[in-house]
Amino acid sequence: MALHQAILAKNDRLAERNRGYFKAKGLLVLNVLSSPGSGKTAFIERTVADLGDRLRAGVIAGDLETDNDAKRLREHGIPTVQITTGNVCHLEAEMVARAMEKIPLDGLDVLVIENVGNLVCPASYDLGEDLRVVLLSVTEGEDKPLKYPVMFRTAQVVVVNKMDIAEAVGFDREAALRNIRRTSPEATILEVSAKTGDGMEMWYHYLEHAVRHKRSASTNRP
Amino acid sequence: MALHQAILAKNDRLAERNRGYFKAKGLLVLNVLSSPGSGKTAFIERTVADLGDRLRAGVIAGDLETDNDAKRLREHGIPTVQITTGNVCHLEAEMVARAMEKIPLDGLDVLVIENVGNLVCPASYDLGEDLRVVLLSVTEGEDKPLKYPVMFRTAQVVVVNKMDIAEAVGFDREAALRNIRRTSPEATILEVSAKTGDGMEMWYHYLEHAVRHKRSASTNRP
């Protein structure tokens, strides 16, 4: 436990260093989290592709083993760096610090960090992000927020994905929203389908507003 | 004690945020420390004036009450922000974060932070600097490093100032260097007179080298 605390303290310090670095670059940084299969990569792909020139985005994609996600993103011409964590079930601030040296950040407005597919381990690791975005899909069960309270409590945005199949899988929307509201009372809740694009425009408006807000707080931007 | 620890932990986090910010700006940052009367301001004034276009410097000057130091520096055309700490005997990372928003950092190579004149309180407060520069003058007694071991142990550079009057005040150079070496075995020791300029050229070379080193470590500089 003492060792775990020391690792977290070190991570927190490096996360603050990242936060300062991102602030100086005037970048809005997202830490995107979900279980495997919630459609994280599809959601990010659609976001960066749709944003196009409205907001220029780069991606740091974390995965246990493969770099398939990064390949898919690069096909869209998105600056992407892959972090393969091996047997580590979360990204750490230090991994992000190394990865961000490999992306030309100065041309970007948003940096999206796709965390490892997991709702437990990544919860305690600050990466220096501005916003934690937690995805859950309509196939996952409405009680997910109650099962992963730490993750949902620390999220600024909760995205309910795959709304296009909500009816087909018997998704209980009222119960899900009630549970999200209980664990994440302050969070912005978005209902989308990354596949069809439904609901995504509200997400883009949210991002544009957040980028403007970040910029105005960073007077020393180059 | 618990409160003091908590304040330090918060300061450490903010200092890391400053460190990341400075890194993104490609800035070399100095935290300059000494007792009152060691010639800190004269040393900084001479440094920024002599460097001129070799290295462009800005200054954050901390003082308990007055802004005389900042006025003197501004007369040289140096971008300067004054922090008056009131009854606080050291600068904190948060004060520096607020002050640096008021300087156009993008045109600068070096940011010099002149700490409050004190060799005890500032020792435990990381500001996010790259280098701690501790000054002592030949009038202060050769045992100063032994009296303020924390400050001298954490310094990367120790400057012995007012060498022009060393003989007149009976400065025991051998004893002083021995004591500095004992408390700061890794530090670079410089013997200078900020008044006559003797020894300052070596300091400028040191700074130029440190700036190049910092730049090469910051690939994402604008």
PDB file of N, CA, C and O in Angstrom, chain A residues 14-72:
ATOM      1  N   LEU A  14       4.009  14.192 -11.936  1.00  0.00           N
ATOM      2  CA  LEU A  14       4.253  14.213 -13.381  1.00  0.00           C
ATOM      3  C   LEU A  14       3.008  14.675 -14.133  1.00  0.00           C
ATOM      4  O   LEU A  14       3.112  15.345 -15.162  1.00  0.00           O
ATOM      5  N   ALA A  15       1.839  14.333 -13.596  1.00  0.00           N
ATOM      6  CA  ALA A  15       0.595  14.780 -14.222  1.00  0.00           C
ATOM      7  C   ALA A  15       0.494  16.302 -14.166  1.00  0.00           C
ATOM      8  O   ALA A  15       0.065  16.944 -15.133  1.00  0.00           O
ATOM      9  N   GLU A  16       0.902  16.897 -13.050  1.00  0.00           N
ATOM     10  CA  GLU A  16       0.878  18.363 -12.952  1.00  0.00           C
ATOM     11  C   GLU A  16       1.860  18.967 -13.949  1.00  0.00           C
ATOM     12  O   GLU A  16       1.612  20.027 -14.512  1.00  0.00           O
ATOM     13  N   ARG A  17       2.992  18.288 -14.145  1.00  0.00           N
ATOM     14  CA  ARG A  17       3.966  18.790 -15.115  1.00  0.00           C
ATOM     15  C   ARG A  17       3.353  18.765 -16.513  1.00  0.00           C
ATOM     16  O   ARG A  17       3.472  19.725 -17.276  1.00  0.00           O
ATOM     17  N   ASN A  18       2.669  17.655 -16.828  1.00  0.00           N
ATOM     18  CA  ASN A  18       1.954  17.587 -18.120  1.00  0.00           C
ATOM     19  C   ASN A  18       0.935  18.712 -18.227  1.00  0.00           C
ATOM     20  O   ASN A  18       0.802  19.359 -19.264  1.00  0.00           O
ATOM     21  N   ARG A  19       0.200  18.937 -17.129  1.00  0.00           N
ATOM     22  CA  ARG A  19      -0.857  19.952 -17.138  1.00  0.00           C
ATOM     23  C   ARG A  19      -0.283  21.326 -17.479  1.00  0.00           C
ATOM     24  O   ARG A  19      -0.856  22.086 -18.257  1.00  0.00           O
ATOM     25  N   GLY A  20       0.876  21.640 -16.876  1.00  0.00           N
ATOM     26  CA  GLY A  20       1.529  22.914 -17.176  1.00  0.00           C
ATOM     27  C   GLY A  20       1.983  22.981 -18.624  1.00  0.00           C
ATOM     28  O   GLY A  20       1.860  24.016 -19.285  1.00  0.00           O
ATOM     29  N   TYR A  21       2.502  21.859 -19.108  1.00  0.00           N
ATOM     30  CA  TYR A  21       2.976  21.786 -20.495  1.00  0.00           C
ATOM     31  C   TYR A  21       1.813  22.030 -21.464  1.00  0.00           C
ATOM     32  O   TYR A  21       1.910  22.838 -22.386  1.00  0.00           O
ATOM     33  N   PHE A  22       0.706  21.340 -21.212  1.00  0.00           N
ATOM     34  CA  PHE A  22      -0.470  21.497 -22.072  1.00  0.00           C
ATOM     35  C   PHE A  22      -1.004  22.927 -21.998  1.00  0.00           C
ATOM     36  O   PHE A  22      -1.443  23.491 -23.003  1.00  0.00           O
ATOM     37  N   LYS A  23      -0.969  23.505 -20.804  1.00  0.00           N
ATOM     38  CA  LYS A  23      -1.469  24.873 -20.633  1.00  0.00           C
ATOM     39  C   LYS A  23      -0.640  25.836 -21.480  1.00  0.00           C
ATOM     40  O   LYS A  23      -1.186  26.708 -22.159  1.00  0.00           O
ATOM     41  N   ALA A  24       0.681  25.658 -21.421  1.00  0.00           N
ATOM     42  CA  ALA A  24       1.557  26.543 -22.198  1.00  0.00           C
ATOM     43  C   ALA A  24       1.300  26.386 -23.694  1.00  0.00           C
ATOM     44  O   ALA A  24       1.486  27.321 -24.466  1.00  0.00           O
ATOM     45  N   LYS A  25       0.889  25.201 -24.116  1.00  0.00           N
ATOM     46  CA  LYS A  25       0.597  24.952 -25.531  1.00  0.00           C
ATOM     47  C   LYS A  25      -0.832  25.363 -25.893  1.00  0.00           C
ATOM     48  O   LYS A  25      -1.222  25.266 -27.062  1.00  0.00           O
ATOM     49  N   GLY A  26      -1.635  25.741 -24.903  1.00  0.00           N
ATOM     50  CA  GLY A  26      -3.011  26.145 -25.164  1.00  0.00           C
ATOM     51  C   GLY A  26      -3.878  25.002 -25.670  1.00  0.00           C
ATOM     52  O   GLY A  26      -4.832  25.202 -26.415  1.00  0.00           O
ATOM     53  N   LEU A  27      -3.537  23.794 -25.267  1.00  0.00           N
ATOM     54  CA  LEU A  27      -4.212  22.580 -25.742  1.00  0.00           C
ATOM     55  C   LEU A  27      -5.287  22.114 -24.778  1.00  0.00           C
ATOM     56  O   LEU A  27      -5.044  22.056 -23.575  1.00  0.00           O
ATOM     57  N   LEU A  28      -6.446  21.743 -25.295  1.00  0.00           N
ATOM     58  CA  LEU A  28      -7.455  21.063 -24.475  1.00  0.00           C
ATOM     59  C   LEU A  28      -7.164  19.560 -24.524  1.00  0.00           C
ATOM     60  O   LEU A  28      -7.030  18.991 -25.608  1.00  0.00           O
ATOM     61  N   VAL A  29      -7.072  18.931 -23.356  1.00  0.00           N
ATOM     62  CA  VAL A  29      -6.668  17.527 -23.318  1.00  0.00           C
ATOM     63  C   VAL A  29      -7.756  16.666 -22.681  1.00  0.00           C
ATOM     64  O   VAL A  29      -8.248  16.969 -21.595  1.00  0.00           O
ATOM     65  N   LEU A  30      -8.129  15.596 -23.402  1.00  0.00           N
ATOM     66  CA  LEU A  30      -9.168  14.681 -22.938  1.00  0.00           C
ATOM     67  C   LEU A  30      -8.567  13.341 -22.571  1.00  0.00           C
ATOM     68  O   LEU A  30      -7.708  12.830 -23.288  1.00  0.00           O
ATOM     69  N   ASN A  31      -9.034  12.774 -21.474  1.00  0.00           N
ATOM     70  CA  ASN A  31      -8.676  11.408 -21.086  1.00  0.00           C
ATOM     71  C   ASN A  31      -9.941  10.581 -21.275  1.00  0.00           C
ATOM     72  O   ASN A  31     -10.905  10.732 -20.527  1.00  0.00           O
ATOM     73  N   VAL A  32      -9.955   9.737 -22.318  1.00  0.00           N
ATOM     74  CA  VAL A  32     -11.175   9.004 -22.671  1.00  0.00           C
ATOM     75  C   VAL A  32     -11.096   7.572 -22.143  1.00  0.00           C
ATOM     76  O   VAL A  32     -10.154   6.834 -22.437  1.00  0.00           O
ATOM     77  N   LEU A  33     -12.096   7.205 -21.359  1.00  0.00           N
ATOM     78  CA  LEU A  33     -12.080   5.939 -20.627  1.00  0.00           C
ATOM     79  C   LEU A  33     -13.350   5.138 -20.862  1.00  0.00           C
ATOM     80  O   LEU A  33     -14.438   5.712 -20.977  1.00  0.00           O
ATOM     81  N   SER A  34     -13.204   3.814 -20.907  1.00  0.00           N
ATOM     82  CA  SER A  34     -14.381   2.944 -20.974  1.00  0.00           C
ATOM     83  C   SER A  34     -13.945   1.503 -20.793  1.00  0.00           C
ATOM     84  O   SER A  34     -12.757   1.197 -20.768  1.00  0.00           O
ATOM     85  N   SER A  35     -14.931   0.629 -20.694  1.00  0.00           N
ATOM     86  CA  SER A  35     -14.654  -0.804 -20.766  1.00  0.00           C
ATOM     87  C   SER A  35     -14.265  -1.152 -22.192  1.00  0.00           C
ATOM     88  O   SER A  35     -14.565  -0.391 -23.118  1.00  0.00           O
ATOM     89  N   PRO A  36     -13.646  -2.315 -22.393  1.00  0.00           N
ATOM     90  CA  PRO A  36     -13.396  -2.752 -23.773  1.00  0.00           C
ATOM     91  C   PRO A  36     -14.744  -2.939 -24.474  1.00  0.00           C
ATOM     92  O   PRO A  36     -15.694  -3.422 -23.866  1.00  0.00           O
ATOM     93  N   GLY A  37     -14.822  -2.504 -25.722  1.00  0.00           N
ATOM     94  CA  GLY A  37     -16.038  -2.758 -26.488  1.00  0.00           C
ATOM     95  C   GLY A  37     -17.116  -1.695 -26.401  1.00  0.00           C
ATOM     96  O   GLY A  37     -18.190  -1.842 -26.967  1.00  0.00           O
ATOM     97  N   SER A  38     -16.842  -0.610 -25.684  1.00  0.00           N
ATOM     98  CA  SER A  38     -17.854   0.451 -25.581  1.00  0.00           C
ATOM     99  C   SER A  38     -17.848   1.366 -26.796  1.00  0.00           C
ATOM    100  O   SER A  38     -18.678   2.266 -26.909  1.00  0.00           O
ATOM    101  N   GLY A  39     -16.856   1.172 -27.669  1.00  0.00           N
ATOM    102  CA  GLY A  39     -16.801   1.994 -28.874  1.00  0.00           C
ATOM    103  C   GLY A  39     -15.947   3.243 -28.713  1.00  0.00           C
ATOM    104  O   GLY A  39     -16.170   4.245 -29.390  1.00  0.00           O
ATOM    105  N   LYS A  40     -14.959   3.165 -27.827  1.00  0.00           N
ATOM    106  CA  LYS A  40     -14.066   4.298 -27.574  1.00  0.00           C
ATOM    107  C   LYS A  40     -13.362   4.745 -28.850  1.00  0.00           C
ATOM    108  O   LYS A  40     -13.344   5.924 -29.191  1.00  0.00           O
ATOM    109  N   THR A  41     -12.762   3.772 -29.551  1.00  0.00           N
ATOM    110  CA  THR A  41     -11.985   4.137 -30.741  1.00  0.00           C
ATOM    111  C   THR A  41     -12.885   4.701 -31.836  1.00  0.00           C
ATOM    112  O   THR A  41     -12.558   5.707 -32.464  1.00  0.00           O
ATOM    113  N   ALA A  42     -14.048   4.085 -32.041  1.00  0.00           N
ATOM    114  CA  ALA A  42     -14.988   4.599 -33.046  1.00  0.00           C
ATOM    115  C   ALA A  42     -15.426   6.012 -32.694  1.00  0.00           C
ATOM    116  O   ALA A  42     -15.528   6.890 -33.554  1.00  0.00           O
ATOM    117  N   PHE A  43     -15.678   6.248 -31.416  1.00  0.00           N
ATOM    118  CA  PHE A  43     -16.097   7.572 -30.938  1.00  0.00           C
ATOM    119  C   PHE A  43     -15.009   8.610 -31.205  1.00  0.00           C
ATOM    120  O   PHE A  43     -15.278   9.714 -31.692  1.00  0.00           O
ATOM    121  N   ILE A  44     -13.772   8.241 -30.927  1.00  0.00           N
ATOM    122  CA  ILE A  44     -12.653   9.171 -31.139  1.00  0.00           C
ATOM    123  C   ILE A  44     -12.427   9.400 -32.629  1.00  0.00           C
ATOM    124  O   ILE A  44     -12.227  10.533 -33.077  1.00  0.00           O
ATOM    125  N   GLU A  45     -12.465   8.299 -33.400  1.00  0.00           N
ATOM    126  CA  GLU A  45     -12.286   8.412 -34.852  1.00  0.00           C
ATOM    127  C   GLU A  45     -13.294   9.370 -35.461  1.00  0.00           C
ATOM    128  O   GLU A  45     -12.945  10.257 -36.235  1.00  0.00           O
ATOM    129  N   ARG A  46     -14.551   9.167 -35.126  1.00  0.00           N
ATOM    130  CA  ARG A  46     -15.605  10.021 -35.680  1.00  0.00           C
ATOM    131  C   ARG A  46     -15.407  11.474 -35.241  1.00  0.00           C
ATOM    132  O   ARG A  46     -15.578  12.400 -36.036  1.00  0.00           O
ATOM    133  N   THR A  47     -15.036  11.642 -33.975  1.00  0.00           N
ATOM    134  CA  THR A  47     -14.840  13.002 -33.446  1.00  0.00           C
ATOM    135  C   THR A  47     -13.762  13.743 -34.226  1.00  0.00           C
ATOM    136  O   THR A  47     -13.994  14.851 -34.724  1.00  0.00           O
ATOM    137  N   VAL A  48     -12.578  13.142 -34.348  1.00  0.00           N
ATOM    138  CA  VAL A  48     -11.478  13.872 -34.995  1.00  0.00           C
ATOM    139  C   VAL A  48     -11.746  14.062 -36.487  1.00  0.00           C
ATOM    140  O   VAL A  48     -11.383  15.092 -37.060  1.00  0.00           O
ATOM    141  N   ALA A  49     -12.413  13.071 -37.107  1.00  0.00           N
ATOM    142  CA  ALA A  49     -12.710  13.204 -38.539  1.00  0.00           C
ATOM    143  C   ALA A  49     -13.745  14.306 -38.767  1.00  0.00           C
ATOM    144  O   ALA A  49     -13.572  15.179 -39.616  1.00  0.00           O
ATOM    145  N   ASP A  50     -14.829  14.302 -37.989  1.00  0.00           N
ATOM    146  CA  ASP A  50     -15.881  15.313 -38.148  1.00  0.00           C
ATOM    147  C   ASP A  50     -15.377  16.713 -37.821  1.00  0.00           C
ATOM    148  O   ASP A  50     -15.756  17.684 -38.478  1.00  0.00           O
ATOM    149  N   LEU A  51     -14.540  16.812 -36.792  1.00  0.00           N
ATOM    150  CA  LEU A  51     -14.060  18.142 -36.398  1.00  0.00           C
ATOM    151  C   LEU A  51     -13.251  18.772 -37.515  1.00  0.00           C
ATOM    152  O   LEU A  51     -13.353  19.966 -37.761  1.00  0.00           O
ATOM    153  N   GLY A  52     -12.449  17.942 -38.207  1.00  0.00           N
ATOM    154  CA  GLY A  52     -11.689  18.428 -39.351  1.00  0.00           C
ATOM    155  C   GLY A  52     -10.957  19.708 -39.029  1.00  0.00           C
ATOM    156  O   GLY A  52     -10.095  19.729 -38.152  1.00  0.00           O
ATOM    157  N   ASP A  53     -11.329  20.782 -39.717  1.00  0.00           N
ATOM    158  CA  ASP A  53     -10.638  22.047 -39.500  1.00  0.00           C
ATOM    159  C   ASP A  53     -11.280  22.905 -38.419  1.00  0.00           C
ATOM    160  O   ASP A  53     -10.738  23.946 -38.048  1.00  0.00           O
ATOM    161  N   ARG A  54     -12.465  22.477 -37.936  1.00  0.00           N
ATOM    162  CA  ARG A  54     -13.084  23.242 -36.838  1.00  0.00           C
ATOM    163  C   ARG A  54     -12.160  23.240 -35.637  1.00  0.00           C
ATOM    164  O   ARG A  54     -11.910  24.272 -35.017  1.00  0.00           O
ATOM    165  N   LEU A  55     -11.665  22.056 -35.292  1.00  0.00           N
ATOM    166  CA  LEU A  55     -10.663  21.914 -34.236  1.00  0.00           C
ATOM    167  C   LEU A  55      -9.681  20.853 -34.709  1.00  0.00           C
ATOM    168  O   LEU A  55     -10.091  19.752 -35.084  1.00  0.00           O
ATOM    169  N   ARG A  56      -8.432  21.178 -34.708  1.00  0.00           N
ATOM    170  CA  ARG A  56      -7.434  20.195 -35.125  1.00  0.00           C
ATOM    171  C   ARG A  56      -7.046  19.336 -33.934  1.00  0.00           C
ATOM    172  O   ARG A  56      -6.647  19.849 -32.883  1.00  0.00           O
ATOM    173  N   ALA A  57      -7.176  18.009 -34.091  1.00  0.00           N
ATOM    174  CA  ALA A  57      -6.962  17.096 -32.969  1.00  0.00           C
ATOM    175  C   ALA A  57      -5.817  16.129 -33.230  1.00  0.00           C
ATOM    176  O   ALA A  57      -5.572  15.737 -34.368  1.00  0.00           O
ATOM    177  N   GLY A  58      -5.108  15.770 -32.190  1.00  0.00           N
ATOM    178  CA  GLY A  58      -4.121  14.699 -32.215  1.00  0.00           C
ATOM    179  C   GLY A  58      -4.542  13.650 -31.193  1.00  0.00           C
ATOM    180  O   GLY A  58      -5.344  13.940 -30.308  1.00  0.00           O
ATOM    181  N   VAL A  59      -4.015  12.439 -31.343  1.00  0.00           N
ATOM    182  CA  VAL A  59      -4.445  11.344 -30.480  1.00  0.00           C
ATOM    183  C   VAL A  59      -3.240  10.594 -29.909  1.00  0.00           C
ATOM    184  O   VAL A  59      -2.278  10.311 -30.618  1.00  0.00           O
ATOM    185  N   ILE A  60      -3.310  10.316 -28.614  1.00  0.00           N
ATOM    186  CA  ILE A  60      -2.405   9.338 -27.996  1.00  0.00           C
ATOM    187  C   ILE A  60      -3.275   8.151 -27.623  1.00  0.00           C
ATOM    188  O   ILE A  60      -4.217   8.297 -26.841  1.00  0.00           O
ATOM    189  N   ALA A  61      -2.992   6.998 -28.229  1.00  0.00           N
ATOM    190  CA  ALA A  61      -3.846   5.825 -28.040  1.00  0.00           C
ATOM    191  C   ALA A  61      -3.130   4.778 -27.203  1.00  0.00           C
ATOM    192  O   ALA A  61      -2.051   4.320 -27.560  1.00  0.00           O
ATOM    193  N   GLY A  62      -3.732   4.424 -26.076  1.00  0.00           N
ATOM    194  CA  GLY A  62      -3.141   3.398 -25.214  1.00  0.00           C
ATOM    195  C   GLY A  62      -3.808   2.064 -25.438  1.00  0.00           C
ATOM    196  O   GLY A  62      -5.022   1.988 -25.592  1.00  0.00           O
ATOM    197  N   ASP A  63      -3.002   1.016 -25.496  1.00  0.00           N
ATOM    198  CA  ASP A  63      -3.559  -0.327 -25.643  1.00  0.00           C
ATOM    199  C   ASP A  63      -2.599  -1.302 -24.975  1.00  0.00           C
ATOM    200  O   ASP A  63      -1.413  -1.022 -24.833  1.00  0.00           O
ATOM    201  N   LEU A  64      -3.134  -2.458 -24.569  1.00  0.00           N
ATOM    202  CA  LEU A  64      -2.262  -3.429 -23.915  1.00  0.00           C
ATOM    203  C   LEU A  64      -1.217  -3.968 -24.881  1.00  0.00           C
ATOM    204  O   LEU A  64      -0.051  -4.099 -24.538  1.00  0.00           O
ATOM    205  N   GLU A  65      -1.639  -4.253 -26.112  1.00  0.00           N
ATOM    206  CA  GLU A  65      -0.739  -4.970 -27.014  1.00  0.00           C
ATOM    207  C   GLU A  65      -0.600  -4.384 -28.417  1.00  0.00           C
ATOM    208  O   GLU A  65       0.486  -4.163 -28.914  1.00  0.00           O
ATOM    209  N   THR A  66      -1.723  -4.173 -29.059  1.00  0.00           N
ATOM    210  CA  THR A  66      -1.673  -3.887 -30.492  1.00  0.00           C
ATOM    211  C   THR A  66      -1.647  -2.396 -30.790  1.00  0.00           C
ATOM    212  O   THR A  66      -1.947  -1.575 -29.936  1.00  0.00           O
ATOM    213  N   ASP A  67      -1.294  -2.058 -32.010  1.00  0.00           N
ATOM    214  CA  ASP A  67      -1.389  -0.656 -32.417  1.00  0.00           C
ATOM    215  C   ASP A  67      -2.421  -0.479 -33.535  1.00  0.00           C
ATOM    216  O   ASP A  67      -2.317   0.415 -34.353  1.00  0.00           O
ATOM    217  N   ASN A  68      -3.452  -1.352 -33.511  1.00  0.00           N
ATOM    218  CA  ASN A  68      -4.507  -1.268 -34.535  1.00  0.00           C
ATOM    219  C   ASN A  68      -5.247   0.058 -34.483  1.00  0.00           C
ATOM    220  O   ASN A  68      -5.581   0.642 -35.512  1.00  0.00           O
ATOM    221  N   ASP A  69      -5.502   0.537 -33.238  1.00  0.00           N
ATOM    222  CA  ASP A  69      -6.249   1.783 -33.078  1.00  0.00           C
ATOM    223  C   ASP A  69      -5.502   2.932 -33.746  1.00  0.00           C
ATOM    224  O   ASP A  69      -6.098   3.753 -34.448  1.00  0.00           O
ATOM    225  N   ALA A  70      -4.193   2.983 -33.507  1.00  0.00           N
ATOM    226  CA  ALA A  70      -3.404   4.079 -34.073  1.00  0.00           C
ATOM    227  C   ALA A  70      -3.414   4.011 -35.593  1.00  0.00           C
ATOM    228  O   ALA A  70      -3.525   5.032 -36.269  1.00  0.00           O
ATOM    229  N   LYS A  71      -3.334   2.796 -36.125  1.00  0.00           N
ATOM    230  CA  LYS A  71      -3.352   2.643 -37.594  1.00  0.00           C
ATOM    231  C   LYS A  71      -4.633   3.201 -38.171  1.00  0.00           C
ATOM    232  O   LYS A  71      -4.631   3.933 -39.162  1.00  0.00           O
ATOM    233  N   ARG A  72      -5.782   2.832 -37.543  1.00  0.00           N
ATOM    234  CA  ARG A  72      -7.070   3.320 -38.033  1.00  0.00           C
ATOM    235  C   ARG A  72      -7.106   4.842 -38.036  1.00  0.00           C
ATOM    236  O   ARG A  72      -7.606   5.466 -38.969  1.00  0.00           O
TER     237      ARG A  72
END
